[in-house]
Amino acid sequence: MRAYHVTIGGYDFGATEEGPQSGPPVVLLHGFPQTSAAWQAASKVMAAEGLRTIAPDQRGYSPGARPGQVESYHLAHLVSDLTGLLDALGLPSAHLVGHDWGAIVAWHAAAWHPERFRTLTAVSIPHLRAMSEVLAGGGPAAEDQLQRSAYIQLFRMEGGKAEDVLLANNARALHDLFSPLPEGAILPHYAALAQRPALTAALNWYRAMDMRTFAQLPNVKIPTTFVWSTEDPAVGRASAEACGRCVEGPYRFVELEGVSHWIPDQAPVELARAVADRVRSVDA
């Protein structure tokens, strides 16, 4: 593993790489409340497959890239950080993988900048317009997804309410978000986010999000794989199965039985193989 820092837009981002420098570059975007350490197991498998993985700690998670204003965490800035990473590394294009909030950034980056990304593998979170359409459609599927997404209301509250809840009792609620992961998988993220400034920056992703942007997200036209797990408490089957309607390029839906939301931690081999298959579909 190679660790380094890169300057993007005046901010300092930490990142790690694995695999051969000559391999196809694959950018791995983590979600909430995790850091780039979430990719350690999967990136080792990808590296063994000949891929060059690049895993940054994103805006708010890198201490040197932690602006204080909520508006600094709009999706436009998060996507700009990603394209800026490619520019800083001298990469005209790369393959893109994102989990949880990293998937949200990845869907927007792939839709807005298809010339910069050769393939997309989105993990856990489907195309945001697909989810919006399920919610707007009413009925049992919409009710199910609304219940699964209820936690977002707390995370979007300003004034520190979410921080108070998550950090109370030695950050017990923050720790419990990672269930059912083992303690060793939780500690790197817990250590990074159990301090209030870091947690506030991570929660600002929720506070800055605009549901209209989600509902208006264009179709993705690059080759895409969506990986979803049946025990994910945040995303229901209807949203997962609707995802393919928003992809115009070659598309594959990978369903992992009995796995929770934390796919990179719980199913790193299966995920790495899905990524490698998607990369090889265009880079033989």
mmCIF file of C-alpha atoms in Angstrom:
data_model
loop_
_atom_site.group_PDB
_atom_site.id
_atom_site.type_symbol
_atom_site.label_atom_id
_atom_site.label_comp_id
_atom_site.label_asym_id
_atom_site.label_seq_id
_atom_site.Cartn_x
_atom_site.Cartn_y
_atom_site.Cartn_z
ATOM 1 C CA MET A 1 0.000 0.000 0.000
ATOM 2 C CA ARG A 2 1.237 3.474 -0.928
ATOM 3 C CA ALA A 3 -0.036 6.431 1.113
ATOM 4 C CA TYR A 4 0.294 10.055 0.041
ATOM 5 C CA HIS A 5 -1.368 13.464 0.070
ATOM 6 C CA VAL A 6 -2.646 15.380 -2.931
ATOM 7 C CA THR A 7 -3.721 19.036 -3.194
ATOM 8 C CA ILE A 8 -7.062 19.674 -4.903
ATOM 9 C CA GLY A 9 -8.616 23.133 -5.028
ATOM 10 C CA GLY A 10 -6.421 24.345 -2.188
ATOM 11 C CA TYR A 11 -7.338 21.441 0.116
ATOM 12 C CA ASP A 12 -5.102 18.581 1.234
ATOM 13 C CA PHE A 13 -6.522 15.090 0.715
ATOM 14 C CA GLY A 14 -5.065 11.833 1.979
ATOM 15 C CA ALA A 15 -5.159 8.790 -0.295
ATOM 16 C CA THR A 16 -3.814 5.261 -0.558
ATOM 17 C CA GLU A 17 -2.969 3.111 -3.572
ATOM 18 C CA GLU A 18 -2.505 -0.592 -4.134
ATOM 19 C CA GLY A 19 -1.660 -2.681 -7.155
ATOM 20 C CA PRO A 20 0.609 -2.187 -10.145
ATOM 21 C CA GLN A 21 1.145 1.353 -11.414
ATOM 22 C CA SER A 22 0.622 0.012 -14.932
ATOM 23 C CA GLY A 23 -2.779 -1.476 -14.082
ATOM 24 C CA PRO A 24 -6.117 0.107 -15.021
ATOM 25 C CA PRO A 25 -6.731 2.906 -12.479
ATOM 26 C CA VAL A 26 -9.779 2.375 -10.267
ATOM 27 C CA VAL A 27 -10.908 5.136 -7.883
ATOM 28 C CA LEU A 28 -12.659 3.857 -4.743
ATOM 29 C CA LEU A 29 -15.011 6.279 -2.953
ATOM 30 C CA HIS A 30 -16.054 5.517 0.633
ATOM 31 C CA GLY A 31 -19.365 6.408 2.254
ATOM 32 C CA PHE A 32 -20.685 7.519 5.659
ATOM 33 C CA PRO A 33 -19.526 7.043 8.349
ATOM 34 C CA GLN A 34 -16.412 5.367 6.938
ATOM 35 C CA THR A 35 -13.019 6.399 5.614
ATOM 36 C CA SER A 36 -10.906 5.019 2.789
ATOM 37 C CA ALA A 37 -9.934 2.197 5.176
ATOM 38 C CA ALA A 38 -13.246 0.573 4.220
ATOM 39 C CA TRP A 39 -11.582 -0.506 0.971
ATOM 40 C CA GLN A 40 -8.543 -2.257 2.461
ATOM 41 C CA ALA A 41 -9.794 -5.826 2.050
ATOM 42 C CA ALA A 42 -11.372 -5.356 -1.371
ATOM 43 C CA SER A 43 -8.463 -3.340 -2.748
ATOM 44 C CA LYS A 44 -6.041 -6.158 -1.930
ATOM 45 C CA VAL A 45 -8.124 -8.516 -4.048
ATOM 46 C CA MET A 46 -8.384 -5.949 -6.843
ATOM 47 C CA ALA A 47 -4.623 -5.412 -6.734
ATOM 48 C CA ALA A 48 -4.113 -9.166 -7.081
ATOM 49 C CA GLU A 49 -6.331 -8.928 -10.173
ATOM 50 C CA GLY A 50 -3.906 -6.396 -11.652
ATOM 51 C CA LEU A 51 -5.905 -3.248 -10.906
ATOM 52 C CA ARG A 52 -4.376 -0.024 -9.575
ATOM 53 C CA THR A 53 -6.727 1.116 -6.823
ATOM 54 C CA ILE A 54 -6.813 4.723 -5.577
ATOM 55 C CA ALA A 55 -8.791 5.318 -2.366
ATOM 56 C CA PRO A 56 -9.037 8.942 -1.155
ATOM 57 C CA ASP A 57 -10.387 10.208 2.142
ATOM 58 C CA GLN A 58 -12.996 12.550 0.765
ATOM 59 C CA ARG A 59 -13.972 16.125 1.636
ATOM 60 C CA GLY A 60 -14.592 16.466 5.358
ATOM 61 C CA TYR A 61 -12.924 13.143 6.094
ATOM 62 C CA SER A 62 -9.429 14.373 5.236
ATOM 63 C CA PRO A 63 -8.471 16.803 8.045
ATOM 64 C CA GLY A 64 -6.841 19.109 5.493
ATOM 65 C CA ALA A 65 -10.033 19.269 3.426
ATOM 66 C CA ARG A 66 -12.623 20.189 6.027
ATOM 67 C CA PRO A 67 -14.358 23.513 5.251
ATOM 68 C CA GLY A 68 -16.803 24.729 7.867
ATOM 69 C CA GLN A 69 -19.737 25.825 5.697
ATOM 70 C CA VAL A 70 -22.539 23.380 4.884
ATOM 71 C CA GLU A 71 -22.703 24.653 1.297
ATOM 72 C CA SER A 72 -19.102 23.539 0.796
ATOM 73 C CA TYR A 73 -20.400 19.950 0.741
ATOM 74 C CA HIS A 74 -22.783 20.277 -2.201
ATOM 75 C CA LEU A 75 -22.485 17.480 -4.730
ATOM 76 C CA ALA A 76 -20.900 19.827 -7.254
ATOM 77 C CA HIS A 77 -17.934 20.254 -4.900
ATOM 78 C CA LEU A 78 -17.699 16.536 -4.123
ATOM 79 C CA VAL A 79 -17.656 15.671 -7.823
ATOM 80 C CA SER A 80 -15.152 18.449 -8.505
ATOM 81 C CA ASP A 81 -12.846 16.920 -5.877
ATOM 82 C CA LEU A 82 -13.025 13.640 -7.781
ATOM 83 C CA THR A 83 -12.190 15.088 -11.191
ATOM 84 C CA GLY A 84 -9.509 17.185 -9.491
ATOM 85 C CA LEU A 85 -7.995 13.984 -8.110
ATOM 86 C CA LEU A 86 -7.720 12.578 -11.629
ATOM 87 C CA ASP A 87 -6.109 15.812 -12.819
ATOM 88 C CA ALA A 88 -3.632 15.833 -9.927
ATOM 89 C CA LEU A 89 -2.625 12.241 -10.684
ATOM 90 C CA GLY A 90 -2.338 12.896 -14.412
ATOM 91 C CA LEU A 91 -5.166 10.516 -15.288
ATOM 92 C CA PRO A 92 -7.307 11.456 -18.308
ATOM 93 C CA SER A 93 -9.850 8.863 -17.178
ATOM 94 C CA ALA A 94 -10.341 6.080 -14.632
ATOM 95 C CA HIS A 95 -12.760 3.382 -13.572
ATOM 96 C CA LEU A 96 -15.020 4.457 -10.723
ATOM 97 C CA VAL A 97 -16.356 2.573 -7.692
ATOM 98 C CA GLY A 98 -18.415 4.086 -4.885
ATOM 99 C CA HIS A 99 -20.137 2.733 -1.786
ATOM 100 C CA ASP A 100 -22.956 4.473 0.123
ATOM 101 C CA TRP A 101 -22.357 8.249 -0.201
ATOM 102 C CA GLY A 102 -19.391 7.398 -2.388
ATOM 103 C CA ALA A 103 -21.897 5.782 -4.748
ATOM 104 C CA ILE A 104 -23.989 8.957 -4.774
ATOM 105 C CA VAL A 105 -20.923 10.965 -5.777
ATOM 106 C CA ALA A 106 -20.036 8.302 -8.350
ATOM 107 C CA TRP A 107 -23.489 8.292 -9.978
ATOM 108 C CA HIS A 108 -23.354 12.067 -10.393
ATOM 109 C CA ALA A 109 -19.766 12.041 -11.645
ATOM 110 C CA ALA A 110 -20.569 9.356 -14.213
ATOM 111 C CA ALA A 111 -23.671 11.231 -15.401
ATOM 112 C CA TRP A 112 -22.057 14.682 -15.496
ATOM 113 C CA HIS A 113 -18.568 13.731 -16.716
ATOM 114 C CA PRO A 114 -18.826 10.501 -18.735
ATOM 115 C CA GLU A 115 -15.648 11.388 -20.614
ATOM 116 C CA ARG A 116 -13.603 11.024 -17.409
ATOM 117 C CA PHE A 117 -14.835 7.587 -16.324
ATOM 118 C CA ARG A 118 -14.542 4.340 -18.254
ATOM 119 C CA THR A 119 -16.871 2.281 -16.074
ATOM 120 C CA LEU A 120 -18.943 2.623 -12.912
ATOM 121 C CA THR A 121 -19.521 0.116 -10.123
ATOM 122 C CA ALA A 122 -22.037 1.524 -7.629
ATOM 123 C CA VAL A 123 -22.382 -0.295 -4.322
ATOM 124 C CA SER A 124 -25.496 -0.299 -2.090
ATOM 125 C CA ILE A 125 -27.011 2.969 -3.385
ATOM 126 C CA PRO A 126 -28.836 2.848 -6.744
ATOM 127 C CA HIS A 127 -29.197 5.661 -9.261
ATOM 128 C CA LEU A 128 -30.819 8.465 -7.288
ATOM 129 C CA ARG A 129 -33.563 9.146 -9.816
ATOM 130 C CA ALA A 130 -34.604 5.490 -9.589
ATOM 131 C CA MET A 131 -34.998 5.815 -5.833
ATOM 132 C CA SER A 132 -36.857 9.121 -6.232
ATOM 133 C CA GLU A 133 -39.287 7.496 -8.661
ATOM 134 C CA VAL A 134 -39.987 4.662 -6.223
ATOM 135 C CA LEU A 135 -40.713 7.189 -3.480
ATOM 136 C CA ALA A 136 -42.960 9.223 -5.779
ATOM 137 C CA GLY A 137 -44.855 6.141 -6.964
ATOM 138 C CA GLY A 138 -46.637 5.531 -3.670
ATOM 139 C CA GLY A 139 -47.831 2.195 -2.422
ATOM 140 C CA PRO A 140 -46.005 -0.413 -0.331
ATOM 141 C CA ALA A 141 -42.663 0.057 -2.124
ATOM 142 C CA ALA A 142 -42.641 3.786 -1.393
ATOM 143 C CA GLU A 143 -43.676 3.246 2.224
ATOM 144 C CA ASP A 144 -40.943 0.657 2.680
ATOM 145 C CA GLN A 145 -38.278 2.970 1.262
ATOM 146 C CA LEU A 146 -39.515 5.918 3.326
ATOM 147 C CA GLN A 147 -39.134 3.879 6.495
ATOM 148 C CA ARG A 148 -35.661 2.772 5.467
ATOM 149 C CA SER A 149 -34.625 6.376 4.768
ATOM 150 C CA ALA A 150 -36.073 7.877 7.967
ATOM 151 C CA TYR A 151 -32.632 8.213 9.588
ATOM 152 C CA ILE A 152 -31.759 10.925 7.067
ATOM 153 C CA GLN A 153 -34.076 13.390 8.848
ATOM 154 C CA LEU A 154 -31.877 13.222 11.951
ATOM 155 C CA PHE A 155 -28.631 13.489 9.989
ATOM 156 C CA ARG A 156 -29.867 16.611 8.154
ATOM 157 C CA MET A 157 -30.722 18.498 11.347
ATOM 158 C CA GLU A 158 -28.487 21.500 11.889
ATOM 159 C CA GLY A 159 -27.520 22.852 15.286
ATOM 160 C CA GLY A 160 -25.720 19.754 16.447
ATOM 161 C CA LYS A 161 -28.677 17.474 17.239
ATOM 162 C CA ALA A 162 -27.312 14.573 15.165
ATOM 163 C CA GLU A 163 -23.851 15.016 16.672
ATOM 164 C CA ASP A 164 -25.311 14.975 20.174
ATOM 165 C CA VAL A 165 -27.166 11.731 19.486
ATOM 166 C CA LEU A 166 -24.292 9.953 17.749
ATOM 167 C CA LEU A 167 -21.577 11.041 20.212
ATOM 168 C CA ALA A 168 -23.482 10.463 23.477
ATOM 169 C CA ASN A 169 -22.193 7.757 25.819
ATOM 170 C CA ASN A 170 -18.741 7.590 24.245
ATOM 171 C CA ALA A 171 -20.213 7.668 20.726
ATOM 172 C CA ARG A 172 -22.229 4.507 21.305
ATOM 173 C CA ALA A 173 -24.787 5.270 18.579
ATOM 174 C CA LEU A 174 -22.036 6.042 16.068
ATOM 175 C CA HIS A 175 -20.401 2.742 16.930
ATOM 176 C CA ASP A 176 -23.719 0.901 16.550
ATOM 177 C CA LEU A 177 -24.233 2.195 13.012
ATOM 178 C CA PHE A 178 -21.598 -0.319 11.918
ATOM 179 C CA SER A 179 -23.510 -3.387 13.126
ATOM 180 C CA PRO A 180 -22.855 -6.250 12.388
ATOM 181 C CA LEU A 181 -19.197 -5.543 11.576
ATOM 182 C CA PRO A 182 -16.493 -6.879 13.939
ATOM 183 C CA GLU A 183 -14.650 -4.446 16.171
ATOM 184 C CA GLY A 184 -11.481 -4.513 14.086
ATOM 185 C CA ALA A 185 -13.378 -3.274 11.034
ATOM 186 C CA ILE A 186 -15.082 -0.495 12.997
ATOM 187 C CA LEU A 187 -12.119 1.031 14.826
ATOM 188 C CA PRO A 188 -10.451 2.961 11.953
ATOM 189 C CA HIS A 189 -13.689 4.796 11.152
ATOM 190 C CA TYR A 190 -14.742 5.218 14.767
ATOM 191 C CA ALA A 191 -11.370 6.750 15.609
ATOM 192 C CA ALA A 192 -11.620 9.160 12.675
ATOM 193 C CA LEU A 193 -15.198 10.345 13.239
ATOM 194 C CA ALA A 194 -15.724 10.171 17.009
ATOM 195 C CA GLN A 195 -14.423 13.751 17.271
ATOM 196 C CA ARG A 196 -17.135 16.369 16.782
ATOM 197 C CA PRO A 197 -15.486 18.490 14.014
ATOM 198 C CA ALA A 198 -14.926 15.416 11.862
ATOM 199 C CA LEU A 199 -18.432 14.090 12.446
ATOM 200 C CA THR A 200 -19.974 17.484 11.661
ATOM 201 C CA ALA A 201 -18.073 17.631 8.369
ATOM 202 C CA ALA A 202 -19.294 14.147 7.436
ATOM 203 C CA LEU A 203 -22.894 14.986 8.358
ATOM 204 C CA ASN A 204 -22.701 18.143 6.263
ATOM 205 C CA TRP A 205 -22.912 15.890 3.195
ATOM 206 C CA TYR A 206 -26.505 15.150 4.263
ATOM 207 C CA ARG A 207 -27.255 18.751 5.175
ATOM 208 C CA ALA A 208 -26.081 20.034 1.800
ATOM 209 C CA MET A 209 -27.928 17.505 -0.349
ATOM 210 C CA ASP A 210 -30.734 18.664 -2.644
ATOM 211 C CA MET A 211 -33.442 16.113 -3.413
ATOM 212 C CA ARG A 212 -34.233 17.959 -6.655
ATOM 213 C CA THR A 213 -30.720 17.183 -7.876
ATOM 214 C CA PHE A 214 -31.357 13.508 -7.171
ATOM 215 C CA ALA A 215 -34.700 13.497 -9.003
ATOM 216 C CA GLN A 216 -33.196 15.228 -12.059
ATOM 217 C CA LEU A 217 -30.056 13.100 -12.351
ATOM 218 C CA PRO A 218 -29.598 12.081 -16.018
ATOM 219 C CA ASN A 219 -29.225 8.515 -17.161
ATOM 220 C CA VAL A 220 -25.723 7.050 -16.945
ATOM 221 C CA LYS A 221 -24.356 5.989 -20.315
ATOM 222 C CA ILE A 222 -21.078 4.308 -19.388
ATOM 223 C CA PRO A 223 -20.852 0.546 -18.635
ATOM 224 C CA THR A 224 -22.262 0.105 -15.124
ATOM 225 C CA THR A 225 -22.576 -2.546 -12.437
ATOM 226 C CA PHE A 226 -24.830 -2.081 -9.415
ATOM 227 C CA VAL A 227 -24.129 -4.257 -6.354
ATOM 228 C CA TRP A 228 -26.878 -4.575 -3.737
ATOM 229 C CA SER A 229 -27.270 -6.804 -0.680
ATOM 230 C CA THR A 230 -30.495 -8.328 0.553
ATOM 231 C CA GLU A 231 -29.945 -7.378 4.219
ATOM 232 C CA ASP A 232 -29.320 -3.687 3.541
ATOM 233 C CA PRO A 233 -31.583 -1.758 5.948
ATOM 234 C CA ALA A 234 -31.305 1.488 3.970
ATOM 235 C CA VAL A 235 -32.257 0.407 0.429
ATOM 236 C CA GLY A 236 -35.235 -1.765 -0.440
ATOM 237 C CA ARG A 237 -35.573 -4.192 -3.313
ATOM 238 C CA ALA A 238 -37.858 -1.919 -5.342
ATOM 239 C CA SER A 239 -35.236 0.844 -5.431
ATOM 240 C CA ALA A 240 -32.485 -1.641 -6.245
ATOM 241 C CA GLU A 241 -34.390 -3.246 -9.102
ATOM 242 C CA ALA A 242 -35.414 0.148 -10.532
ATOM 243 C CA CYS A 243 -31.772 1.141 -10.948
ATOM 244 C CA GLY A 244 -31.321 -0.450 -14.363
ATOM 245 C CA ARG A 245 -33.956 1.836 -15.902
ATOM 246 C CA CYS A 246 -31.568 4.758 -15.406
ATOM 247 C CA VAL A 247 -28.552 3.219 -17.165
ATOM 248 C CA GLU A 248 -28.286 3.348 -20.960
ATOM 249 C CA GLY A 249 -24.917 1.613 -21.274
ATOM 250 C CA PRO A 250 -24.155 -2.057 -20.612
ATOM 251 C CA TYR A 251 -25.597 -2.913 -17.202
ATOM 252 C CA ARG A 252 -25.268 -5.691 -14.641
ATOM 253 C CA PHE A 253 -27.153 -6.080 -11.359
ATOM 254 C CA VAL A 254 -25.289 -8.117 -8.704
ATOM 255 C CA GLU A 255 -27.348 -9.273 -5.710
ATOM 256 C CA LEU A 256 -25.512 -10.516 -2.605
ATOM 257 C CA GLU A 257 -27.640 -12.744 -0.419
ATOM 258 C CA GLY A 258 -27.452 -12.322 3.359
ATOM 259 C CA VAL A 259 -24.990 -9.400 3.340
ATOM 260 C CA SER A 260 -25.659 -6.137 5.220
ATOM 261 C CA HIS A 261 -25.085 -2.585 3.993
ATOM 262 C CA TRP A 262 -21.327 -2.881 4.584
ATOM 263 C CA ILE A 263 -20.543 -4.779 1.377
ATOM 264 C CA PRO A 264 -16.849 -3.767 1.049
ATOM 265 C CA ASP A 265 -16.207 -5.147 4.551
ATOM 266 C CA GLN A 266 -18.410 -8.235 4.464
ATOM 267 C CA ALA A 267 -18.039 -9.369 0.846
ATOM 268 C CA PRO A 268 -14.706 -7.957 -0.377
ATOM 269 C CA VAL A 269 -13.932 -10.874 -2.684
ATOM 270 C CA GLU A 270 -17.327 -10.847 -4.391
ATOM 271 C CA LEU A 271 -17.210 -7.060 -4.749
ATOM 272 C CA ALA A 272 -13.650 -7.041 -6.074
ATOM 273 C CA ARG A 273 -14.557 -9.627 -8.686
ATOM 274 C CA ALA A 274 -17.598 -7.625 -9.764
ATOM 275 C CA VAL A 275 -15.341 -4.559 -10.170
ATOM 276 C CA ALA A 276 -12.685 -6.538 -12.057
ATOM 277 C CA ASP A 277 -15.327 -8.022 -14.376
ATOM 278 C CA ARG A 278 -16.687 -4.561 -15.139
ATOM 279 C CA VAL A 279 -13.201 -3.127 -15.750
ATOM 280 C CA ARG A 280 -12.302 -5.987 -18.062
ATOM 281 C CA SER A 281 -15.500 -5.497 -20.030
ATOM 282 C CA VAL A 282 -13.789 -2.468 -21.572
ATOM 283 C CA ASP A 283 -10.103 -2.954 -20.671
ATOM 284 C CA ALA A 284 -9.285 -6.515 -21.742
#
